[in-house]
Amino acid sequence: MEARDVTAGALVGSDGEEQTAKKDAAPAKEKPDTKSKMERLFGFKKEDLTSWSSLVALLNRPTDPASLGIFRCLFGLLMAIDVTQERGLSHLDFKYLDGAPVCRFPLFNFLQPLPLDWMYLVYVVMFLGALGIMLGCFYRFSCLMFISTYWYIFFLDKTAWNNHSYLYGLIGFQLTLMDGNRYWSIDGLRRPSIRNAHVPLWNYTLLRTQIFIVYFIAGIKKLDADWVEGYSMSYLAHHWLFDPFKVILPVELINLLVVHGGGLILDLSAGYLLFFDATRPYGFLSVTYFHCMNSQLFSIGMFSYTMLATSPLFCYTDWPRRFFAHFPAFLRAVLPLTSPDQQPSASCVYPEISSTSTERQEPPPAPKAPKLRFKHRLAAIFTVLYIIEQFFMPYSHFITKGYNNWTNGLYGYSWDMMVHSRSHQHVKITYKDGQTGDIGYLNPGVFTQSRRWKDHGDMLKQYATCLSQLLPRYNISEPEIYFDIWVSINERFQQRIFDPRVDIVTADWSPFKPNPWLMPLLVDLSPWRTKFQEIEGSLDNQTEIVFIADFPGLHLENFVSEDLGNTSIHVLQGKLNVEVVEEKKNYTVQPGEQIKVPAGAYHKVYTVSEDPSCYMYVYVNTTEAALQDNFTKLLEIQERARNGTETEPLPPELQPLIAAEGEEVNATDPIVQLFLKRQRRMKEVKKRREAGVLERFERFAVKKYYTIRRGFLMTAIALRNLAVGLPPLEQLTREVAFANMKAPQADGSQEERLKDEVGHGEL
């Protein structure tokens, strides 16, 4: 090995790889570790930061490509799986309906989906790009195939946005610029000159910093009063994953300390724990447990596994060599290289040696300043600017006027993960014919497959514009569109989010200006949340409650279902005027007072005080209560009949109660029929919950198989259509039916909800 390569090996060692040149003779005595404390902690010396040239040399320092190569392979594999899952290949025909009147929400209004068969081709390109990344085959071209199609699909639908999808796009962009194919890649087999060659340190710096930002900024965002006080994700504490904590803690403390406190501490500390040698084992344990739990708590696709794949990036970059060195020798042909020898790379900066003398009696040659090329400086500039941009973007909402809080706007770079939970109680869309003045109502969500427009001003504007273009087809000229949307954020009062008096079609909206028709969040009423818990705790199981807040000068028009036979309004703050429409009567209600409103009729609640009002609906679903009472009686009769304590014969309509399990029965009484249906479903749920690991895995594998199968079969049909044209309709129908085939189920009602059970939706 030349002296240049020996020096390069020593430089790589300063990043954590304790490498030695095996081809050279080992020294007689081990040299003492002369690294400074800073170098041992961070992998570089303070002198590396004293000038721009030294920083460029540091960022382009030769580094082992092993860890980057393994991450590239894992990322490509996970993205290939993700194409059929969260990216939606398996249900693409439902997402992009050719010719159907559908309202869409692209980031830029000029973006529109291609015809359906061409969209399948876009997904094929993305899938092949992910496979190319995984295999390291035509690496740079594969990265371009993946990120170009990925970002196109990402920008095409804002309603599908989430933090981890944004992260995938960022990592794909970074890998495009990196030398990720230097280790365990097909490119390395095709081009021996790049096989096992060094990669510059900035490749690792970018990825490590990106993951650190994901954790740390997510933790900073959780320093929010609602999160710290335990209001953001309180429902999680009831999940079965937290059952072990329930042995020693009540649910309230699990919510406050484990869910919210634990999440905050982990996000703030994970990046630091993974970075330092002494704390890395604890960091690995923490983030592994955290992401495994998240995979069960949320439907977040490959995110948990992708984050687990990023954790080894913080280890010494030669960890794959040491790991795979423990495998049997006969597997070495297909496993990654374990040899510590690496080739020099033009992407890296190596210090030049002033003397080539190799005599042991002379002092070692002194390194000269490295020769920095333009591409090295450009890589350093990009690294610094990218890191600054990533730290800046989550706090740039003074530019785009969006934040992942009440005022949702263009916030898709905030790393606000699960900081806010929302519930919608009431959504009303009113249209007005601009020529005739006729007023009508639209079903919420008509002409769209998304529900996220209800919380975003930019999407609401797009939706209203789309509706104004579609309604003239139904003889509604120059339509005006008004939205009355009630939202509760983090267990606050239900309140309006947008001004219901504003025609959104003609309303002004700009990403760079405050939204003038957004109603402010009533933060002054937040302390009432502690009172909510007391009120709810004092009610019986059959009584339900909804907390409402409204602005002066506005009113709520509400219809009480006939099932809610005992509904009343209790005023907590402010002054109300309640109008019962059919009776044509008005009642004034003061704080502390209540009024009963009739079932099966409309009423209006006006806020007539100078300040916002808050009140609550208290109601009992009398129909469901009667149904539950009947179920209780039927269960008692069934138990007595089966254990022989029932003295009188059952009437014919109750005979199905004592039928043997699995026996076909024909219940004539609708209550008995519903009772038996619920019992079957409860047994199925219990059976699924008590299933063993193998049965659960089999169920999971079968479900994924048919999902992936449909995606690939529908893709084959689309590519065939592009190549040779559409087949006869009968043939196309048979092909789609074959693609839609699902796994046989023992009980068709296994996943079925009891649609005929009586419940309540909106008040």
mmCIF file of N, CA, C and O in Angstrom, residues 158-211:
data_model
loop_
_atom_site.group_PDB
_atom_site.id
_atom_site.type_symbol
_atom_site.label_atom_id
_atom_site.label_comp_id
_atom_site.label_asym_id
_atom_site.label_seq_id
_atom_site.Cartn_x
_atom_site.Cartn_y
_atom_site.Cartn_z
ATOM 1 N N LYS A 158 -52.026 17.032 -1.375
ATOM 2 C CA LYS A 158 -51.656 17.521 -0.051
ATOM 3 C C LYS A 158 -52.387 16.773 1.060
ATOM 4 O O LYS A 158 -51.909 16.726 2.190
ATOM 5 N N THR A 159 -53.549 16.202 0.740
ATOM 6 C CA THR A 159 -54.322 15.541 1.781
ATOM 7 C C THR A 159 -53.650 14.270 2.273
ATOM 8 O O THR A 159 -53.989 13.760 3.336
ATOM 9 N N ALA A 160 -52.713 13.732 1.485
ATOM 10 C CA ALA A 160 -51.993 12.520 1.894
ATOM 11 C C ALA A 160 -50.681 12.858 2.587
ATOM 12 O O ALA A 160 -49.908 11.956 2.897
ATOM 13 N N TRP A 161 -50.448 14.145 2.832
ATOM 14 C CA TRP A 161 -49.170 14.560 3.413
ATOM 15 C C TRP A 161 -49.048 14.062 4.855
ATOM 16 O O TRP A 161 -49.989 14.059 5.632
ATOM 17 N N ASN A 162 -47.836 13.658 5.207
ATOM 18 C CA ASN A 162 -47.486 13.421 6.613
ATOM 19 C C ASN A 162 -45.974 13.580 6.745
ATOM 20 O O ASN A 162 -45.240 13.665 5.762
ATOM 21 N N ASN A 163 -45.515 13.642 7.986
ATOM 22 C CA ASN A 163 -44.099 13.914 8.239
ATOM 23 C C ASN A 163 -43.186 12.872 7.621
ATOM 24 O O ASN A 163 -42.152 13.204 7.045
ATOM 25 N N HIS A 164 -43.555 11.599 7.747
ATOM 26 C CA HIS A 164 -42.618 10.580 7.286
ATOM 27 C C HIS A 164 -42.555 10.505 5.763
ATOM 28 O O HIS A 164 -41.504 10.184 5.199
ATOM 29 N N SER A 165 -43.655 10.816 5.078
ATOM 30 C CA SER A 165 -43.585 10.860 3.618
ATOM 31 C C SER A 165 -42.659 11.983 3.164
ATOM 32 O O SER A 165 -41.899 11.833 2.193
ATOM 33 N N TYR A 166 -42.721 13.098 3.843
ATOM 34 C CA TYR A 166 -41.797 14.208 3.568
ATOM 35 C C TYR A 166 -40.356 13.780 3.815
ATOM 36 O O TYR A 166 -39.450 14.085 3.032
ATOM 37 N N LEU A 167 -40.128 13.026 4.887
ATOM 38 C CA LEU A 167 -38.778 12.555 5.210
ATOM 39 C C LEU A 167 -38.253 11.612 4.135
ATOM 40 O O LEU A 167 -37.073 11.698 3.754
ATOM 41 N N TYR A 168 -39.085 10.714 3.625
ATOM 42 C CA TYR A 168 -38.636 9.800 2.571
ATOM 43 C C TYR A 168 -38.124 10.585 1.361
ATOM 44 O O TYR A 168 -37.102 10.234 0.761
ATOM 45 N N GLY A 169 -38.855 11.631 0.995
ATOM 46 C CA GLY A 169 -38.437 12.432 -0.141
ATOM 47 C C GLY A 169 -37.116 13.130 0.102
ATOM 48 O O GLY A 169 -36.278 13.232 -0.803
ATOM 49 N N LEU A 170 -36.910 13.617 1.323
ATOM 50 C CA LEU A 170 -35.643 14.277 1.653
ATOM 51 C C LEU A 170 -34.480 13.290 1.601
ATOM 52 O O LEU A 170 -33.407 13.600 1.069
ATOM 53 N N ILE A 171 -34.674 12.106 2.160
ATOM 54 C CA ILE A 171 -33.595 11.113 2.157
ATOM 55 C C ILE A 171 -33.299 10.664 0.722
ATOM 56 O O ILE A 171 -32.134 10.497 0.340
ATOM 57 N N GLY A 172 -34.341 10.464 -0.076
ATOM 58 C CA GLY A 172 -34.116 10.100 -1.465
ATOM 59 C C GLY A 172 -33.321 11.160 -2.207
ATOM 60 O O GLY A 172 -32.426 10.843 -3.013
ATOM 61 N N PHE A 173 -33.615 12.435 -1.941
ATOM 62 C CA PHE A 173 -32.860 13.530 -2.550
ATOM 63 C C PHE A 173 -31.403 13.504 -2.097
ATOM 64 O O PHE A 173 -30.487 13.667 -2.913
ATOM 65 N N GLN A 174 -31.162 13.278 -0.815
ATOM 66 C CA GLN A 174 -29.790 13.230 -0.311
ATOM 67 C C GLN A 174 -29.011 12.073 -0.934
ATOM 68 O O GLN A 174 -27.857 12.236 -1.350
ATOM 69 N N LEU A 175 -29.636 10.903 -1.000
ATOM 70 C CA LEU A 175 -28.940 9.742 -1.565
ATOM 71 C C LEU A 175 -28.569 9.963 -3.030
ATOM 72 O O LEU A 175 -27.564 9.417 -3.510
ATOM 73 N N THR A 176 -29.360 10.747 -3.735
ATOM 74 C CA THR A 176 -29.043 11.026 -5.135
ATOM 75 C C THR A 176 -27.683 11.699 -5.277
ATOM 76 O O THR A 176 -26.960 11.479 -6.256
ATOM 77 N N LEU A 177 -27.311 12.501 -4.296
ATOM 78 C CA LEU A 177 -26.055 13.251 -4.363
ATOM 79 C C LEU A 177 -24.897 12.514 -3.713
ATOM 80 O O LEU A 177 -23.758 12.976 -3.778
ATOM 81 N N MET A 178 -25.167 11.387 -3.077
ATOM 82 C CA MET A 178 -24.146 10.670 -2.316
ATOM 83 C C MET A 178 -23.559 9.511 -3.118
ATOM 84 O O MET A 178 -24.091 9.109 -4.155
ATOM 85 N N ASP A 179 -22.482 8.979 -2.593
ATOM 86 C CA ASP A 179 -21.828 7.812 -3.203
ATOM 87 C C ASP A 179 -22.298 6.543 -2.502
ATOM 88 O O ASP A 179 -21.519 5.795 -1.920
ATOM 89 N N GLY A 180 -23.602 6.305 -2.555
ATOM 90 C CA GLY A 180 -24.165 5.178 -1.831
ATOM 91 C C GLY A 180 -23.927 3.826 -2.470
ATOM 92 O O GLY A 180 -24.254 2.802 -1.864
ATOM 93 N N ASN A 181 -23.348 3.789 -3.677
ATOM 94 C CA ASN A 181 -23.148 2.514 -4.372
ATOM 95 C C ASN A 181 -21.712 2.022 -4.277
ATOM 96 O O ASN A 181 -21.285 1.189 -5.078
ATOM 97 N N ARG A 182 -20.956 2.497 -3.297
ATOM 98 C CA ARG A 182 -19.557 2.076 -3.157
ATOM 99 C C ARG A 182 -19.414 0.767 -2.394
ATOM 100 O O ARG A 182 -18.325 0.210 -2.323
ATOM 101 N N TYR A 183 -20.496 0.290 -1.805
ATOM 102 C CA TYR A 183 -20.399 -0.909 -0.949
ATOM 103 C C TYR A 183 -21.620 -1.780 -1.192
ATOM 104 O O TYR A 183 -22.756 -1.302 -1.163
ATOM 105 N N TRP A 184 -21.382 -3.075 -1.436
ATOM 106 C CA TRP A 184 -22.429 -4.082 -1.610
ATOM 107 C C TRP A 184 -23.456 -3.642 -2.653
ATOM 108 O O TRP A 184 -24.638 -3.518 -2.369
ATOM 109 N N SER A 185 -22.964 -3.404 -3.868
ATOM 110 C CA SER A 185 -23.827 -2.922 -4.930
ATOM 111 C C SER A 185 -23.483 -3.620 -6.244
ATOM 112 O O SER A 185 -22.351 -4.085 -6.451
ATOM 113 N N ILE A 186 -24.456 -3.659 -7.128
ATOM 114 C CA ILE A 186 -24.221 -4.196 -8.468
ATOM 115 C C ILE A 186 -23.282 -3.278 -9.245
ATOM 116 O O ILE A 186 -22.454 -3.742 -10.041
ATOM 117 N N ASP A 187 -23.384 -1.986 -9.000
ATOM 118 C CA ASP A 187 -22.461 -1.058 -9.658
ATOM 119 C C ASP A 187 -21.015 -1.375 -9.307
ATOM 120 O O ASP A 187 -20.115 -1.224 -10.142
ATOM 121 N N GLY A 188 -20.782 -1.806 -8.070
ATOM 122 C CA GLY A 188 -19.430 -2.169 -7.666
ATOM 123 C C GLY A 188 -18.915 -3.387 -8.402
ATOM 124 O O GLY A 188 -17.711 -3.502 -8.667
ATOM 125 N N LEU A 189 -19.815 -4.307 -8.742
ATOM 126 C CA LEU A 189 -19.412 -5.473 -9.527
ATOM 127 C C LEU A 189 -19.147 -5.086 -10.982
ATOM 128 O O LEU A 189 -18.251 -5.630 -11.626
ATOM 129 N N ARG A 190 -19.939 -4.142 -11.492
ATOM 130 C CA ARG A 190 -19.748 -3.712 -12.876
ATOM 131 C C ARG A 190 -18.520 -2.814 -13.026
ATOM 132 O O ARG A 190 -17.858 -2.828 -14.056
ATOM 133 N N ARG A 191 -18.247 -2.026 -11.994
ATOM 134 C CA ARG A 191 -17.146 -1.056 -12.063
ATOM 135 C C ARG A 191 -16.227 -1.270 -10.866
ATOM 136 O O ARG A 191 -16.426 -0.680 -9.802
ATOM 137 N N PRO A 192 -15.236 -2.100 -10.986
ATOM 138 C CA PRO A 192 -14.332 -2.380 -9.863
ATOM 139 C C PRO A 192 -13.649 -1.135 -9.308
ATOM 140 O O PRO A 192 -13.224 -1.128 -8.155
ATOM 141 N N SER A 193 -13.561 -0.072 -10.101
ATOM 142 C CA SER A 193 -12.870 1.135 -9.634
ATOM 143 C C SER A 193 -13.599 1.819 -8.486
ATOM 144 O O SER A 193 -12.987 2.565 -7.714
ATOM 145 N N ILE A 194 -14.902 1.597 -8.365
ATOM 146 C CA ILE A 194 -15.654 2.233 -7.272
ATOM 147 C C ILE A 194 -15.985 1.237 -6.168
ATOM 148 O O ILE A 194 -16.537 1.628 -5.131
ATOM 149 N N ARG A 195 -15.681 -0.028 -6.365
ATOM 150 C CA ARG A 195 -16.046 -1.029 -5.373
ATOM 151 C C ARG A 195 -15.238 -0.825 -4.094
ATOM 152 O O ARG A 195 -14.013 -0.751 -4.121
ATOM 153 N N ASN A 196 -15.952 -0.702 -2.986
ATOM 154 C CA ASN A 196 -15.330 -0.560 -1.666
ATOM 155 C C ASN A 196 -14.445 0.680 -1.607
ATOM 156 O O ASN A 196 -13.419 0.695 -0.936
ATOM 157 N N ALA A 197 -14.851 1.730 -2.309
ATOM 158 C CA ALA A 197 -14.093 2.978 -2.305
ATOM 159 C C ALA A 197 -14.612 3.893 -1.207
ATOM 160 O O ALA A 197 -15.781 3.836 -0.813
ATOM 161 N N HIS A 198 -13.727 4.767 -0.719
ATOM 162 C CA HIS A 198 -14.113 5.716 0.323
ATOM 163 C C HIS A 198 -15.271 6.602 -0.130
ATOM 164 O O HIS A 198 -15.440 6.869 -1.321
ATOM 165 N N VAL A 199 -16.023 7.063 0.827
ATOM 166 C CA VAL A 199 -17.026 8.099 0.580
ATOM 167 C C VAL A 199 -16.674 9.292 1.452
ATOM 168 O O VAL A 199 -16.092 9.129 2.532
ATOM 169 N N PRO A 200 -16.995 10.513 1.027
ATOM 170 C CA PRO A 200 -16.681 11.686 1.859
ATOM 171 C C PRO A 200 -17.548 11.725 3.106
ATOM 172 O O PRO A 200 -18.692 11.251 3.111
ATOM 173 N N LEU A 201 -16.995 12.314 4.145
ATOM 174 C CA LEU A 201 -17.686 12.344 5.434
ATOM 175 C C LEU A 201 -19.022 13.055 5.353
ATOM 176 O O LEU A 201 -19.942 12.728 6.116
ATOM 177 N N TRP A 202 -19.168 14.036 4.437
ATOM 178 C CA TRP A 202 -20.425 14.787 4.389
ATOM 179 C C TRP A 202 -21.614 13.887 4.058
ATOM 180 O O TRP A 202 -22.757 14.239 4.388
ATOM 181 N N ASN A 203 -21.389 12.752 3.419
ATOM 182 C CA ASN A 203 -22.484 11.805 3.173
ATOM 183 C C ASN A 203 -23.133 11.380 4.484
ATOM 184 O O ASN A 203 -24.369 11.335 4.599
ATOM 185 N N TYR A 204 -22.309 11.062 5.453
ATOM 186 C CA TYR A 204 -22.832 10.670 6.770
ATOM 187 C C TYR A 204 -23.339 11.887 7.543
ATOM 188 O O TYR A 204 -24.333 11.801 8.268
ATOM 189 N N THR A 205 -22.641 13.013 7.398
ATOM 190 C CA THR A 205 -23.030 14.217 8.134
ATOM 191 C C THR A 205 -24.456 14.631 7.791
ATOM 192 O O THR A 205 -25.255 14.959 8.674
ATOM 193 N N LEU A 206 -24.790 14.604 6.501
ATOM 194 C CA LEU A 206 -26.138 15.001 6.086
ATOM 195 C C LEU A 206 -27.193 14.077 6.664
ATOM 196 O O LEU A 206 -28.203 14.525 7.223
ATOM 197 N N LEU A 207 -26.994 12.775 6.515
ATOM 198 C CA LEU A 207 -27.998 11.818 6.987
ATOM 199 C C LEU A 207 -28.144 11.866 8.498
ATOM 200 O O LEU A 207 -29.259 11.853 9.029
ATOM 201 N N ARG A 208 -27.013 11.910 9.204
ATOM 202 C CA ARG A 208 -27.093 11.962 10.665
ATOM 203 C C ARG A 208 -27.783 13.231 11.139
ATOM 204 O O ARG A 208 -28.620 13.195 12.056
ATOM 205 N N THR A 209 -27.447 14.358 10.521
ATOM 206 C CA THR A 209 -28.080 15.612 10.925
ATOM 207 C C THR A 209 -29.562 15.604 10.613
ATOM 208 O O THR A 209 -30.376 16.105 11.396
ATOM 209 N N GLN A 210 -29.944 15.035 9.469
ATOM 210 C CA GLN A 210 -31.354 14.966 9.116
ATOM 211 C C GLN A 210 -32.146 14.175 10.149
ATOM 212 O O GLN A 210 -33.232 14.604 10.581
ATOM 213 N N ILE A 211 -31.625 13.046 10.552
ATOM 214 C CA ILE A 211 -32.327 12.233 11.547
ATOM 215 C C ILE A 211 -32.325 12.923 12.904
ATOM 216 O O ILE A 211 -33.329 12.885 13.637
#
